[in-house]
Backbone as a printed PyTorch tensor [residue, N CA C, xyz], in Angstrom:
tensor([[[  0.8170,  -0.8310,   0.0220],
         [  0.1220,  -0.1150,   0.0160],
         [  0.9740,   1.1630,   0.0430]],

        [[  0.3810,   2.6960,  -0.5600],
         [  1.1320,   3.8010,  -0.9200],
         [  0.6250,   4.4650,   0.4470]],

        [[  1.6930,   5.2580,   0.9900],
         [  1.7420,   5.4570,   2.4740],
         [  2.3060,   7.0990,   2.5230]],

        [[  1.2040,   7.9740,   2.1850],
         [  1.9620,   9.3410,   2.2860],
         [  2.0930,   9.6810,   3.3520]],

        [[  3.1940,  10.4310,   3.7520],
         [  4.2480,  11.2600,   5.5470],
         [  4.5580,  12.5090,   4.9380]],

        [[  3.8640,  13.0110,   5.5550],
         [  4.1400,  14.5120,   5.5780],
         [  5.2090,  14.8860,   6.7200]],

        [[  5.9890,  15.6630,   5.7690],
         [  7.7140,  15.9410,   6.5450],
         [  7.4000,  17.3070,   6.9740]],

        [[  7.2790,  18.1330,   8.0390],
         [  7.2040,  18.8040,   8.5790],
         [  8.7500,  19.3130,   9.3580]],

        [[  9.0780,  20.5580,   8.8860],
         [ 10.3490,  20.7070,   9.3230],
         [ 10.4990,  22.0940,  10.2580]],

        [[ 11.0210,  22.2310,  10.8600],
         [ 11.1530,  23.1510,  12.2310],
         [ 11.8590,  24.2590,  12.0070]],

        [[ 12.7540,  24.3120,  11.4350],
         [ 13.6260,  25.7200,  10.7140],
         [ 13.4440,  25.9960,   9.4970]],

        [[ 13.2920,  27.3050,   9.4410],
         [ 12.5740,  28.7090,   8.2890],
         [ 13.5380,  28.9220,   7.7690]],

        [[ 15.2170,  28.4300,   8.0800],
         [ 16.6200,  29.1190,   7.6250],
         [ 16.3640,  28.5950,   5.7670]],

        [[ 16.8220,  29.4650,   5.4780],
         [ 16.7870,  28.5900,   3.4870],
         [ 17.9570,  27.8040,   3.6130]],

        [[ 19.0310,  27.5560,   4.1760],
         [ 20.2360,  26.9660,   4.1830],
         [ 19.6780,  25.7140,   5.4460]],

        [[ 19.5470,  25.6440,   5.7890],
         [ 18.7850,  24.5900,   6.9380],
         [ 19.0380,  23.0620,   6.7770]],

        [[ 20.2740,  22.5490,   7.5030],
         [ 20.3800,  21.3550,   7.4980],
         [ 19.0290,  20.1840,   7.5120]],

        [[ 18.4200,  21.0020,   8.5110],
         [ 17.0650,  19.6780,   8.5920],
         [ 16.0230,  19.7020,   7.2640]],

        [[ 15.7720,  21.0890,   6.5150],
         [ 15.6190,  21.0020,   5.5910],
         [ 16.4550,  20.1070,   4.4120]],

        [[ 17.7510,  20.1250,   4.1640],
         [ 17.8400,  19.4090,   3.6540],
         [ 18.1450,  18.1330,   3.7370]],

        [[ 17.7870,  17.4720,   5.5150],
         [ 17.3020,  15.9650,   5.6790],
         [ 16.1370,  15.7400,   5.1880]],

        [[ 15.3200,  17.1220,   5.2810],
         [ 13.9380,  16.5230,   4.6420],
         [ 13.7230,  16.0350,   3.0960]],

        [[ 14.7530,  17.3900,   2.3720],
         [ 14.8370,  16.8970,   1.1690],
         [ 15.3410,  15.7550,   0.9620]],

        [[ 16.2290,  15.1150,   1.4870],
         [ 16.8970,  13.6400,   1.2090],
         [ 15.7810,  12.7780,   1.5260]],

        [[ 15.1600,  13.0250,   2.5550],
         [ 14.1490,  11.8740,   2.6550],
         [ 13.1520,  11.8860,   1.9370]],

        [[ 12.6260,  13.1210,   1.1430],
         [ 12.1110,  12.8070,  -0.1430],
         [ 12.7180,  11.8640,  -1.3810]],

        [[ 14.0640,  12.1630,  -1.3060],
         [ 14.4810,  11.6750,  -2.3120],
         [ 15.0790,  10.4240,  -2.5360]],

        [[ 15.0520,   9.7620,  -1.6670],
         [ 15.6050,   8.2190,  -0.9330],
         [ 14.0730,   7.5530,  -0.5100]],

        [[ 12.8510,   8.1280,  -0.6640],
         [ 11.6730,   7.4000,  -0.0980],
         [ 11.9300,   6.2610,  -0.9330]],

        [[ 11.6850,   4.9430,   0.1530],
         [ 11.6960,   4.1070,  -0.4850],
         [ 10.1220,   3.6130,  -0.9950]],

        [[ 10.3360,   2.3880,  -2.2120],
         [  9.1640,   2.2660,  -2.7150],
         [  7.9190,   2.1770,  -1.7060]],

        [[  6.7780,   2.7460,  -1.7850],
         [  5.5400,   2.2800,  -1.2720],
         [  5.2880,   4.0690,  -0.2800]],

        [[  6.6050,   4.6280,  -0.1970],
         [  6.1860,   5.4670,   0.5490],
         [  6.5200,   6.7810,   0.3270]],

        [[  5.5200,   8.0460,  -0.2130],
         [  5.4850,   8.9960,  -0.3850],
         [  5.8140,  10.0470,   0.4590]],

        [[  6.7700,  10.7620,   0.4730],
         [  7.3440,  11.7550,   1.2940],
         [  6.8580,  13.1730,   1.0150]],

        [[  5.9690,  13.6520,   1.3520],
         [  5.9280,  15.3690,   1.0630],
         [  5.8660,  16.2370,   1.9400]],

        [[  6.8250,  17.0710,   1.3260],
         [  7.2870,  18.2600,   2.3900],
         [  6.5930,  19.2640,   1.8880]],

        [[  5.9500,  19.7390,   3.1040],
         [  5.0140,  20.8100,   3.8400],
         [  5.3600,  21.5160,   3.4810]],

        [[  5.4160,  23.0440,   2.9220],
         [  5.8600,  24.4910,   2.3410],
         [  4.5000,  25.2280,   2.9740]],

        [[  5.3430,  26.3510,   3.9320],
         [  4.4480,  26.9270,   4.5830],
         [  4.3020,  27.2170,   5.6860]],

        [[  4.9660,  26.6050,   6.6320],
         [  4.9050,  26.7850,   7.9440],
         [  5.2830,  28.2770,   8.6640]],

        [[  5.6980,  28.4860,   7.7450],
         [  6.0910,  30.3580,   8.3930],
         [  4.9830,  31.2580,   8.4380]],

        [[  3.7070,  31.5320,   7.3590],
         [  2.7250,  31.7440,   7.5400],
         [  1.8180,  31.5660,   8.0350]],

        [[  1.7460,  30.6050,   9.1200],
         [  0.5910,  30.4950,   9.6570],
         [  0.7610,  30.9560,  11.3560]],

        [[  0.1590,  31.7660,  11.7260],
         [ -0.1800,  32.5210,  12.6280],
         [  0.2670,  31.4390,  13.7490]],

        [[  0.1540,  31.9430,  15.2770],
         [  0.3950,  31.6550,  16.4250],
         [ -0.9350,  31.0100,  16.9380]],

        [[ -0.9460,  29.9540,  17.6160],
         [ -2.4190,  29.3580,  17.9130],
         [ -2.6900,  30.2410,  18.3750]],

        [[ -4.2740,  30.7030,  18.1650],
         [ -5.2890,  31.3710,  19.2220],
         [ -6.2830,  31.0410,  19.1460]],

        [[ -6.9560,  30.2590,  19.8420],
         [ -8.5970,  29.8110,  19.7770],
         [ -9.0290,  30.9460,  18.9780]],

        [[ -9.2630,  31.9610,  19.9880],
         [-10.1400,  33.1530,  19.0010],
         [-10.1350,  33.0230,  17.5870]],

        [[ -9.0560,  32.6810,  16.7840],
         [ -9.0380,  32.8100,  15.4040],
         [ -9.3560,  31.6690,  15.0470]],

        [[ -9.7320,  30.2630,  15.4680],
         [ -9.4990,  28.9220,  15.2140],
         [-11.1400,  28.5940,  15.2880]],

        [[-11.7910,  29.1960,  14.3550],
         [-13.2280,  29.6130,  14.4440],
         [-13.5470,  28.9160,  12.5370]],

        [[-14.1810,  27.6500,  13.2730],
         [-15.0270,  27.5190,  11.8790],
         [-15.2020,  27.7750,  10.5670]],

        [[-14.7240,  28.0190,   9.6140],
         [-15.0660,  29.0570,   8.6650],
         [-14.1740,  30.2740,   8.4670]],

        [[-13.3320,  30.4550,   9.2700],
         [-12.6750,  31.5090,   9.5840],
         [-11.0070,  31.4830,   9.7700]],

        [[-11.0680,  30.0550,   9.8710],
         [ -9.1890,  29.2730,  10.1580],
         [ -8.7940,  30.0210,   9.0890]],

        [[ -7.3020,  30.6940,   9.7530],
         [ -6.8270,  31.5450,   8.8650],
         [ -6.1620,  30.1930,   7.5320]],

        [[ -5.9990,  31.0620,   6.3760],
         [ -5.9070,  30.0350,   5.2800],
         [ -4.3470,  29.1720,   5.2910]],

        [[ -3.6930,  29.8710,   5.6590],
         [ -2.5950,  29.0380,   5.8300],
         [ -2.7740,  28.0220,   6.9220]],

        [[ -3.3600,  28.2330,   8.1910],
         [ -3.2950,  26.7710,   8.5440],
         [ -4.5470,  25.8630,   8.6950]],

        [[ -5.1060,  26.5920,   7.6160],
         [ -6.1830,  25.8570,   7.1510],
         [ -5.4190,  24.4330,   5.9890]],

        [[ -4.5840,  25.2370,   5.1760],
         [ -3.6560,  24.0040,   4.3870],
         [ -3.0440,  23.2520,   4.7050]],

        [[ -2.6960,  23.7430,   6.4790],
         [ -1.5930,  22.8500,   7.1190],
         [ -2.4740,  21.4920,   7.3960]],

        [[ -3.8130,  21.7210,   7.5530],
         [ -4.8160,  21.1600,   8.3680],
         [ -5.1810,  19.8950,   7.3290]],

        [[ -5.3060,  20.3190,   5.9070],
         [ -5.9920,  19.8960,   4.9280],
         [ -4.8360,  18.4940,   4.4400]],

        [[ -3.4410,  19.0150,   4.9600],
         [ -2.1980,  18.3560,   4.3390],
         [ -1.8690,  16.8800,   5.3130]],

        [[ -2.3430,  17.2300,   6.8540],
         [ -2.4550,  16.5560,   7.7440],
         [ -3.4690,  15.2330,   7.6250]],

        [[ -4.4060,  16.2500,   7.2120],
         [ -5.6920,  15.0590,   7.2520],
         [ -5.5510,  13.8680,   6.0210]],

        [[ -4.6220,  14.7850,   5.3570],
         [ -4.8540,  13.4740,   3.5130],
         [ -3.1010,  12.7560,   4.2440]],

        [[ -2.4170,  12.6180,   5.0070],
         [ -1.7930,  11.6920,   5.1520],
         [ -1.5090,  10.6660,   6.6190]],

        [[ -0.8190,   9.7690,   6.2880],
         [ -1.3280,   7.9030,   6.5090],
         [ -0.0110,   8.5370,   7.8460]],

        [[  0.6880,   9.3910,   7.8250],
         [  1.9950,   9.5990,   9.1480],
         [  2.8480,  10.6700,   9.0090]],

        [[  3.4840,  10.9720,   9.7510],
         [  4.2020,  12.1660,   9.9590],
         [  5.5200,  11.9640,  10.5250]],

        [[  6.5030,  12.7060,   9.7360],
         [  8.0790,  12.3300,   9.6500],
         [  8.1310,  14.2210,  10.1030]],

        [[  8.5680,  14.6090,  11.4890],
         [  9.1220,  15.8460,  11.9880],
         [ 10.9090,  15.8640,  11.9090]],

        [[ 11.5160,  17.0700,  11.4130],
         [ 12.2520,  17.3780,  11.3610],
         [ 13.1420,  18.5920,  12.0340]],

        [[ 13.1530,  18.2130,  13.3880],
         [ 13.7760,  18.9030,  14.3190],
         [ 15.3880,  19.4380,  14.8010]],

        [[ 15.8010,  20.6700,  14.4430],
         [ 16.3070,  21.5630,  14.7100],
         [ 16.4500,  21.7810,  16.3920]],

        [[ 17.7840,  22.0180,  17.1930],
         [ 16.9540,  22.3320,  18.5740],
         [ 17.3560,  24.2210,  18.8920]],

        [[ 16.6730,  24.5940,  19.4890],
         [ 17.0350,  26.0490,  19.6760],
         [ 16.8750,  26.6110,  21.1990]],

        [[ 17.3610,  26.6850,  21.5710],
         [ 17.9370,  26.6840,  22.8460],
         [ 17.4670,  25.7340,  23.4860]],

        [[ 17.6770,  24.5030,  23.4380],
         [ 18.0310,  23.5060,  24.2200],
         [ 16.4110,  22.5140,  23.9970]],

        [[ 15.6790,  22.9730,  23.0820],
         [ 14.0400,  22.4710,  22.8050],
         [ 13.4450,  22.8630,  21.3580]],

        [[ 12.3950,  22.4200,  21.3410],
         [ 11.9000,  22.2700,  20.0950],
         [ 11.4390,  24.0770,  19.3370]],

        [[ 11.8160,  23.8780,  18.0400],
         [ 11.5010,  25.2380,  17.4810],
         [ 10.3270,  25.8560,  17.6490]],

        [[  9.8510,  27.2010,  17.8270],
         [  8.2280,  27.4390,  17.7530],
         [  7.3680,  27.3310,  16.9390]],

        [[  7.9800,  27.2880,  15.8290],
         [  7.3180,  27.0310,  14.2910],
         [  6.8030,  25.7230,  14.0040]],

        [[  7.3280,  24.6400,  14.5480],
         [  7.3620,  23.3630,  14.8390],
         [  5.9720,  23.0670,  15.7660]],

        [[  6.4060,  24.0380,  17.1800],
         [  5.3700,  23.5410,  18.4700],
         [  4.0730,  23.9860,  17.6590]],

        [[  4.3290,  25.4630,  16.8210],
         [  2.5700,  26.3080,  16.7060],
         [  2.0200,  24.9460,  15.7010]],

        [[  2.5760,  24.5020,  14.1960],
         [  1.7710,  23.2100,  13.5160],
         [  1.1490,  22.6370,  14.3380]],

        [[  1.9870,  21.7400,  15.8770],
         [  1.6410,  20.6660,  16.4650],
         [  0.1760,  21.3680,  17.2700]],

        [[  0.1920,  22.9190,  17.7350],
         [ -1.1310,  23.0100,  18.0310],
         [ -1.7510,  23.3490,  17.5660]],

        [[ -2.0270,  23.7760,  16.0040],
         [ -2.7930,  23.9680,  15.2530],
         [ -3.5670,  22.8310,  14.7230]],

        [[ -2.3850,  21.4810,  14.5890],
         [ -2.8320,  20.2570,  14.2220],
         [ -3.6420,  19.4580,  15.6460]],

        [[ -2.9880,  20.2030,  16.7110],
         [ -4.1930,  19.0760,  17.8610],
         [ -5.2280,  19.4220,  18.2430]],

        [[ -6.0680,  20.7900,  16.8780],
         [ -7.5630,  20.7620,  17.4370],
         [ -8.2740,  21.2650,  15.9650]],

        [[ -9.4090,  20.8560,  16.0450],
         [-10.1860,  21.2820,  17.2720],
         [-10.0620,  19.8710,  18.0810]],

        [[-10.4330,  20.2950,  19.2200],
         [ -9.9670,  19.2400,  20.5710],
         [-11.0750,  17.9260,  20.1850]],

        [[-10.3910,  17.1550,  20.6040],
         [-11.1320,  15.7830,  20.1310],
         [-10.7640,  15.3280,  18.5040]],

        [[-10.8920,  15.8790,  17.9910],
         [-10.5350,  15.4240,  16.6060],
         [ -9.3350,  16.1690,  15.8810]],

        [[ -8.6030,  16.4230,  16.3760],
         [ -7.2670,  16.9250,  15.6690],
         [ -6.8740,  15.6020,  14.1530]],

        [[ -6.0360,  16.5030,  13.4490],
         [ -5.5970,  15.5660,  12.6160],
         [ -4.5570,  14.3870,  12.9690]],

        [[ -4.0390,  14.4000,  13.9960],
         [ -3.1830,  13.5460,  14.2920],
         [ -3.9050,  11.7140,  14.4860]],

        [[ -5.0000,  12.0860,  15.0070],
         [ -5.2560,  10.8010,  15.2010],
         [ -5.1580,   9.3860,  15.1790]],

        [[ -4.0360,   9.5660,  15.8850],
         [ -3.4760,   7.8550,  16.5510],
         [ -2.5570,   7.5850,  15.2560]],

        [[ -2.0730,   8.4270,  14.0030],
         [ -1.3980,   8.4930,  13.2290],
         [  0.5420,   8.3590,  13.7300]],

        [[  1.2050,   7.2900,  13.0660],
         [  2.4620,   7.2370,  13.0940],
         [  2.9940,   8.1800,  13.1110]],

        [[  3.7920,   9.0520,  13.9280],
         [  5.0610,  10.0100,  14.1100],
         [  6.3020,   9.3400,  14.3020]],

        [[  7.4170,  10.0560,  13.2190],
         [  8.7660,   9.8060,  13.9820],
         [  9.6720,  11.1380,  14.0150]],

        [[ 10.4270,  11.4950,  14.6720],
         [ 11.0470,  12.7710,  14.8560],
         [ 12.4920,  12.7900,  14.8600]],

        [[ 12.9120,  13.2020,  14.0290],
         [ 14.8780,  13.3670,  13.5690],
         [ 15.2010,  14.8010,  13.3230]],

        [[ 16.1810,  14.6410,  12.9850],
         [ 17.1620,  16.1650,  13.2530],
         [ 18.4630,  15.6730,  13.4480]],

        [[ 18.7410,  17.1760,  12.9270],
         [ 20.2360,  17.0430,  13.0570],
         [ 20.6030,  18.7810,  13.2600]],

        [[ 21.7210,  18.9170,  14.6350],
         [ 21.8060,  20.2090,  15.1600],
         [ 23.3870,  20.1200,  15.2480]],

        [[ 23.8590,  21.2310,  15.7200],
         [ 25.2870,  21.8410,  15.6130],
         [ 25.7670,  20.9670,  16.7360]],

        [[ 25.3680,  20.8980,  17.7380],
         [ 25.6820,  20.5880,  19.1160],
         [ 26.0090,  18.9720,  18.8990]],

        [[ 26.8870,  18.5620,  19.8740],
         [ 26.8950,  17.4400,  19.9840],
         [ 26.3800,  16.0300,  20.2810]],

        [[ 24.9670,  16.2920,  20.0060],
         [ 23.9100,  15.5630,  20.4150],
         [ 22.9860,  15.2230,  19.1040]],

        [[ 23.4240,  16.2760,  18.9570],
         [ 21.9740,  16.2520,  17.3000],
         [ 20.7880,  16.7270,  17.6930]],

        [[ 20.3360,  17.5380,  18.9940],
         [ 19.6140,  18.3020,  19.0610],
         [ 18.3290,  16.9900,  19.9380]],

        [[ 18.8720,  16.2190,  20.4870],
         [ 17.8200,  15.1310,  21.5030],
         [ 17.0280,  15.7550,  21.9700]],

        [[ 17.4850,  16.8320,  22.6950],
         [ 16.2200,  17.3720,  23.4780],
         [ 15.3770,  18.2690,  22.9080]],

        [[ 15.3760,  18.8940,  22.1620],
         [ 13.9790,  19.1040,  20.9110],
         [ 13.6110,  17.7520,  21.0240]],

        [[ 14.3270,  16.9230,  20.0070],
         [ 13.4110,  16.0590,  19.3530],
         [ 12.5670,  14.6540,  20.1210]],

        [[ 13.5020,  14.8720,  21.3040],
         [ 12.2180,  14.4250,  22.7180],
         [ 11.3110,  15.0330,  23.1630]],

        [[ 11.0450,  16.8860,  23.1640],
         [ 10.4290,  17.6530,  23.6420],
         [  8.7840,  17.5310,  22.2180]],

        [[  9.6470,  17.2470,  21.2650],
         [  8.7710,  17.1000,  19.9630],
         [  8.0510,  15.8790,  19.8400]],

        [[  8.7140,  14.3450,  20.1730],
         [  7.8530,  13.5430,  20.5890],
         [  6.8290,  13.8410,  21.6500]],

        [[  6.8190,  14.4190,  22.7350],
         [  6.4220,  14.1380,  24.4810],
         [  5.2470,  15.5650,  23.5570]],

        [[  4.9070,  16.7640,  22.9420],
         [  4.2380,  17.5060,  22.2800],
         [  3.3970,  16.8840,  21.3280]],

        [[  3.8320,  15.8130,  20.6220],
         [  2.8490,  15.3450,  19.2830],
         [  2.1430,  14.3910,  19.9720]],

        [[  3.0620,  13.5260,  20.7070],
         [  1.9020,  12.4730,  21.3000],
         [  0.8930,  12.8840,  22.5730]],

        [[  1.0620,  13.8230,  23.0650],
         [ -0.0920,  14.9670,  23.8920],
         [ -0.7840,  14.9000,  22.7600]],

        [[ -0.5130,  15.4600,  21.2150],
         [ -1.7370,  16.2010,  20.4960],
         [ -2.6070,  15.0910,  19.7900]],

        [[ -2.1370,  13.6330,  20.0490],
         [ -2.7550,  12.6400,  19.2840],
         [ -1.5450,  11.7960,  18.6490]],

        [[ -0.6960,  11.8580,  18.5040],
         [  0.0740,  11.3260,  17.1930],
         [  0.3200,   9.8850,  17.9510]],

        [[  0.4270,   9.0260,  17.4890],
         [  0.9390,   7.6220,  17.8990],
         [  2.5260,   7.4930,  17.7360]],

        [[  3.3330,   8.4270,  18.5700],
         [  4.5970,   8.3090,  18.6340],
         [  5.3870,   7.0780,  18.3360]],

        [[  6.1490,   6.6050,  17.6030],
         [  7.0850,   5.5020,  17.5250],
         [  8.6320,   5.7010,  18.1090]],

        [[  8.9160,   5.1170,  18.9920],
         [  9.7550,   5.4630,  19.8760],
         [ 11.2240,   5.2850,  19.4360]],

        [[ 11.2070,   3.7250,  18.3690],
         [ 12.0560,   3.1980,  18.1330],
         [ 13.1710,   3.7930,  16.9970]],

        [[ 11.9830,   4.6800,  16.3650],
         [ 12.6380,   5.2910,  15.0360],
         [ 13.1740,   6.6570,  15.3000]],

        [[ 14.4120,   6.3660,  15.0670],
         [ 14.9180,   8.0880,  15.8990],
         [ 16.1700,   8.2120,  14.7480]],

        [[ 16.7650,   9.3050,  14.6160],
         [ 17.8410,   9.9020,  14.0930],
         [ 18.3750,  11.0100,  14.0010]],

        [[ 19.3420,  11.5330,  15.1990],
         [ 19.8860,  12.3330,  15.7680],
         [ 21.1740,  12.4620,  15.4920]],

        [[ 21.7710,  13.8720,  14.4070],
         [ 23.1890,  14.2110,  13.7390],
         [ 23.4340,  15.1420,  14.2890]],

        [[ 25.0280,  14.8720,  15.1910],
         [ 25.8650,  16.5080,  15.6390],
         [ 26.7050,  16.4490,  14.6260]],

        [[ 26.9050,  17.3490,  15.2230],
         [ 27.4430,  18.3860,  14.2210],
         [ 27.3810,  19.2920,  13.3360]],

        [[ 25.9140,  19.3050,  12.8660],
         [ 25.3260,  19.6600,  11.3770],
         [ 26.3540,  20.1120,  10.5580]],

        [[ 27.1300,  21.3980,  11.0980],
         [ 27.5600,  22.6530,  10.7190],
         [ 29.1830,  21.9420,   9.8310]],

        [[ 29.5460,  20.8260,  10.8850],
         [ 30.7050,  20.3660,  10.1950],
         [ 30.1190,  19.4480,   9.2940]],

        [[ 29.2770,  18.3740,   9.4470],
         [ 29.2160,  17.1430,   8.7210],
         [ 28.1710,  17.7530,   7.8230]],

        [[ 27.4440,  18.4280,   7.2230],
         [ 27.1080,  18.9970,   5.9300],
         [ 28.0810,  20.0680,   5.2920]],

        [[ 28.7000,  20.6680,   5.7960],
         [ 29.6060,  22.1860,   5.1070],
         [ 29.2950,  22.2480,   3.7320]],

        [[ 29.9300,  20.7320,   3.6330],
         [ 30.6380,  20.4080,   1.9370],
         [ 29.4530,  19.4030,   1.2220]],

        [[ 28.7920,  18.4160,   2.2800],
         [ 28.0540,  17.4690,   1.4490],
         [ 26.0480,  17.5410,   1.9800]],

        [[ 25.5590,  17.5680,   1.0440],
         [ 23.9720,  17.9870,   1.2850],
         [ 23.7810,  16.3210,   2.0070]],

        [[ 22.7730,  16.0770,   2.8750],
         [ 22.9690,  14.8260,   3.2670],
         [ 22.0750,  13.6750,   2.1120]],

        [[ 21.5310,  14.1340,   1.5400],
         [ 20.6850,  13.5570,   0.2310],
         [ 22.2590,  12.8470,  -0.3440]],

        [[ 23.2780,  13.0480,  -0.3650],
         [ 24.3870,  12.3010,  -0.7580],
         [ 25.4730,  12.0260,  -0.2380]],

        [[ 24.8190,  11.6110,   1.5290],
         [ 25.9390,  11.2100,   2.3920],
         [ 25.2000,   9.8330,   3.0380]],

        [[ 25.9890,   9.1060,   2.6360],
         [ 25.4790,   6.9740,   2.2540],
         [ 25.2350,   6.8170,   3.8310]],

        [[ 25.8640,   6.9460,   4.8400],
         [ 25.3470,   6.7690,   5.8880],
         [ 24.4450,   7.3530,   6.2480]],

        [[ 24.0890,   8.6300,   6.2860],
         [ 22.5200,   9.4800,   6.4820],
         [ 21.3910,   8.9450,   5.8410]],

        [[ 21.7680,   8.7510,   4.4110],
         [ 20.7370,   8.3070,   3.6160],
         [ 20.0610,   6.8350,   4.3990]],

        [[ 21.1750,   6.0280,   4.3290],
         [ 20.9350,   4.3810,   4.7820],
         [ 20.0840,   4.7340,   5.7760]],

        [[ 20.1230,   5.7500,   7.7120],
         [ 19.5680,   5.6430,   8.8080],
         [ 18.2670,   6.3880,   8.2070]],

        [[ 18.5350,   7.0820,   7.3480],
         [ 17.1750,   7.9890,   7.2430],
         [ 15.9910,   6.9820,   6.5070]],

        [[ 17.1390,   6.4980,   5.5460],
         [ 15.8650,   5.0290,   4.6000],
         [ 14.8810,   4.5390,   5.5950]],

        [[ 16.0970,   3.8990,   6.9310],
         [ 15.4960,   3.0140,   7.4760],
         [ 14.2330,   3.2960,   8.5310]],

        [[ 14.1080,   4.9880,   8.8870],
         [ 13.3060,   5.5750,   9.6860],
         [ 11.9800,   5.6050,   8.7240]],

        [[ 12.2830,   6.1050,   7.6090],
         [ 11.2840,   5.7570,   6.5330],
         [ 10.5520,   4.9550,   6.2780]],

        [[ 10.9290,   3.6550,   6.4410],
         [ 10.6380,   2.3030,   6.1800],
         [  9.7940,   1.7430,   6.9360]],

        [[ 10.3890,   2.4140,   8.5140],
         [  9.8030,   1.5580,   9.5570],
         [  8.5000,   2.5240,   9.6310]],

        [[  8.4940,   3.6750,   9.4700],
         [  7.2960,   4.7610,   9.5160],
         [  6.0770,   3.7660,   9.0290]],

        [[  6.4430,   4.0200,   7.3770],
         [  5.5250,   3.0650,   6.2720],
         [  4.7750,   1.7200,   6.9540]],

        [[  6.1040,   1.3920,   7.7230],
         [  5.5070,  -0.2140,   8.0890],
         [  4.5410,   0.0550,   8.8900]],

        [[  4.6890,   0.7680,  10.2300],
         [  3.7410,   1.6320,  10.6900],
         [  2.4980,   1.9440,  10.5930]],

        [[  2.6950,   2.7070,   9.2860],
         [  1.5230,   3.4750,   8.8520],
         [  0.2280,   1.9690,   8.4570]],

        [[  1.3220,   1.1380,   7.4960],
         [  0.5700,   0.3220,   6.8100],
         [ -0.6890,  -1.0490,   8.3340]],

        [[  0.7350,  -1.0840,   9.1170],
         [ -0.0210,  -1.4120,   9.9810],
         [ -1.3060,  -0.8640,  10.5660]],

        [[ -1.1730,   0.2540,  11.0000],
         [ -2.1920,   1.1480,  11.7390],
         [ -3.5090,   0.7490,  10.5680]],

        [[ -3.0400,   1.1280,   9.1940],
         [ -4.3500,   1.2120,   8.0540],
         [ -5.4000,  -0.2190,   8.0930]],

        [[ -4.1210,  -1.3130,   8.3110],
         [ -5.0500,  -3.3160,   8.4000],
         [ -5.8030,  -3.2250,   9.8930]],

        [[ -5.8770,  -2.3040,  10.8470],
         [ -5.9020,  -2.6930,  12.2390],
         [ -7.6090,  -2.0100,  11.8930]]])
């Protein structure tokens, strides 16, 4: 079965290594897995229940919800900002968690990966993202992890899509997420 995996990147920077990592996931997705990189997180206003009213939801947030509802699984790419999850990724989780009881995650499989400058590859932020998306209704797959340290050095001259070790590890994550999405659909 073909599985649609929505990729959300927690960095807005044009040269983001996490965005490059997401591009590598799109490029090297195994057969049957369609990794779709969501564009537009920067356009979504901060979550505010006053503007989350049926019929008047901001267009950018509605676009995110539509993409999420069409997804079978989610793959988050999180850098680490001051030891935690970037605001843009947390904001996306907040929008997708609503309306209460009917959020877009709805038990769908979620994996969180990423890269950061530090020696641990952003594990604190990735753990925070797993916590938030799990509370928001996603089924976090705890054994699908990839934290790549020293991103500035590692990817200074090589795009993650051209790094054989990274491609292998990332493909394992996407393959695992694909398997969990198929199992969820069969249940």
